[in-house]
Coordinates of C-alpha atoms in Angstrom, one line a residue:
M30 CA -59.3 98.6 132.7
R31 CA -57.4 101.7 133.6
K32 CA -53.2 100.1 132.7
W33 CA -55.1 99.2 129.5
F34 CA -56.4 102.5 128.9
L35 CA -52.6 104.3 129.9
L36 CA -51.0 101.8 128.0
L37 CA -53.4 102.4 124.4
L38 CA -53.2 106.2 125.1
F39 CA -49.1 105.8 125.2
W40 CA -49.5 104.4 122.4
S41 CA -51.4 106.6 120.5
G42 CA -49.9 109.7 121.4
R43 CA -46.2 108.2 122.6
F44 CA -44.3 111.2 124.5
D45 CA -46.4 113.7 123.7
V46 CA -49.4 112.5 126.6
L47 CA -47.1 111.6 129.3
D48 CA -48.5 114.4 130.9
A49 CA -52.1 113.3 130.5
M50 CA -51.2 110.4 132.2
R51 CA -49.9 111.0 134.4
W52 CA -53.7 112.9 135.6
I53 CA -55.3 110.0 135.1
A54 CA -53.6 107.6 136.8
G55 CA -53.8 110.1 139.7
H56 CA -48.9 110.6 139.8
T57 CA -47.8 113.6 140.9
D58 CA -44.6 113.1 139.2
A59 CA -43.9 112.0 134.9
E60 CA -41.3 110.0 136.6
H61 CA -44.0 107.5 137.9
V62 CA -45.7 106.8 134.8
Y63 CA -43.2 106.6 133.3
A64 CA -41.2 103.4 135.2
Y65 CA -45.2 102.1 134.4
I66 CA -44.1 102.2 130.6
E67 CA -40.8 101.0 131.1
H68 CA -41.9 97.6 132.2
E69 CA -45.3 97.1 130.8
F70 CA -42.3 97.4 127.6
P71 CA -39.6 95.2 128.0
G72 CA -37.3 94.6 125.1
E73 CA -37.5 97.0 122.1
E74 CA -40.8 98.1 121.5
L75 CA -39.7 101.7 124.3
P76 CA -35.7 101.6 122.7
Q77 CA -37.8 101.7 119.5
L78 CA -40.6 104.2 120.6
E79 CA -37.6 106.9 122.1
A80 CA -35.7 106.0 118.6
E81 CA -38.8 107.3 116.3
Y82 CA -39.5 110.4 119.2
S83 CA -35.5 111.0 118.7
I84 CA -36.1 111.1 115.1
D85 CA -39.3 113.5 115.0
R86 CA -37.5 115.8 117.9
I87 CA -34.3 115.5 115.6
Y88 CA -36.6 116.8 112.3
R89 CA -37.7 119.5 114.2
R90 CA -34.6 120.5 115.7
E91 CA -32.8 120.5 112.5
Q92 CA -35.3 122.8 110.7
E93 CA -35.6 125.2 112.9
R94 CA -32.0 126.0 113.1
K95 CA -32.4 126.6 108.4
I96 CA -34.7 129.3 110.0
N97 CA -32.2 131.2 112.6
N98 CA -29.0 130.1 110.6
N99 CA -28.2 127.2 111.7
V100 CA -28.1 128.6 115.0
P101 CA -29.1 126.6 118.2
N102 CA -31.7 128.3 120.5
S103 CA -30.3 126.3 122.6
K104 CA -28.0 123.8 123.8
D105 CA -29.0 120.6 125.2
G106 CA -29.2 116.8 125.1
I107 CA -31.4 117.1 121.3
D108 CA -28.4 118.8 120.2
A109 CA -25.9 117.0 121.1
L110 CA -28.0 114.2 119.7
Y111 CA -27.9 116.1 117.0
D112 CA -24.5 117.0 116.2
I113 CA -23.4 113.3 116.6
V114 CA -25.8 112.1 114.4
L115 CA -23.7 115.5 112.2
K116 CA -20.7 114.7 113.5
H117 CA -21.6 111.1 112.4
F118 CA -22.1 111.9 108.9
N119 CA -19.3 114.4 108.8
V120 CA -21.7 117.7 107.5
A121 CA -23.3 120.9 108.6
S122 CA -26.9 120.1 108.1
L123 CA -29.1 116.7 107.5
T124 CA -30.4 118.1 104.5
M125 CA -28.3 116.4 102.0
V126 CA -28.0 112.7 103.8
P127 CA -31.2 110.4 103.1
E128 CA -33.5 109.9 106.4
S129 CA -34.3 106.5 106.2
E130 CA -30.3 106.6 106.7
W131 CA -30.1 109.1 109.8
A132 CA -32.7 108.1 111.2
D133 CA -31.3 103.9 111.3
F134 CA -28.2 105.7 112.9
V135 CA -30.6 107.4 115.6
L136 CA -32.2 103.6 116.3
S137 CA -28.1 102.0 116.4
L138 CA -28.0 105.0 118.9
R139 CA -30.2 104.5 121.3
K140 CA -30.6 100.7 120.4
D141 CA -26.6 100.3 121.3
E142 CA -27.7 102.8 124.9
K143 CA -26.2 105.7 123.6
F144 CA -28.5 107.4 125.4
H145 CA -32.3 107.2 126.8
L146 CA -35.2 110.0 127.2
E147 CA -35.9 110.6 130.6
P148 CA -39.5 112.8 131.6
H149 CA -39.1 115.0 134.2
T150 CA -41.8 116.8 135.8
V151 CA -42.8 121.2 136.0
Y152 CA -43.7 122.1 138.7
A153 CA -45.2 125.7 139.4
E154 CA -43.1 128.2 141.5
N155 CA -45.2 127.4 144.7
N156 CA -43.8 123.6 144.0
H157 CA -47.0 121.8 144.5
D158 CA -49.1 122.5 140.9
V159 CA -47.5 120.9 137.8
I160 CA -47.6 122.5 134.9
G161 CA -46.0 120.5 132.3
V162 CA -43.4 117.7 131.6
N163 CA -40.4 117.5 129.4
I164 CA -39.2 115.1 128.0
S165 CA -34.6 114.9 128.6
F166 CA -32.1 113.4 126.9
V167 CA -29.9 111.5 128.1
M168 CA -26.2 111.3 126.1
H169 CA -23.9 108.6 127.3
E170 CA -20.7 108.2 126.9
T171 CA -20.2 107.8 123.0
E172 CA -16.6 105.8 121.6

């Protein structure tokens, strides 16, 4: 029953519920829960879910850059992925690129294993109490 509930929770909340899943399952590391998810979603389902999450985060990053006059707040994995998408379409912003086109490109990048997602548990200063989960965008070499 717990297994079914955890899978249902992930399916409905995607990556935003990893910390809750970790807590419900009694794990200290989100990586353990994610390994379980990887095992239960073989084939193309998990890359599709990771691509959908990435598309949402790219859209959010695009909005943040509009607010900040195209200056990134930080330089992390999502920025690297965002820059790859911009370079592919030879644009400075995704505003004029149809969302379906750049979303399909992100999906193809994930299916071609040009990037993947890794959850990381964030601990308090005492290195014991969990305060959250971060999702890292891990980029692989592109040709």
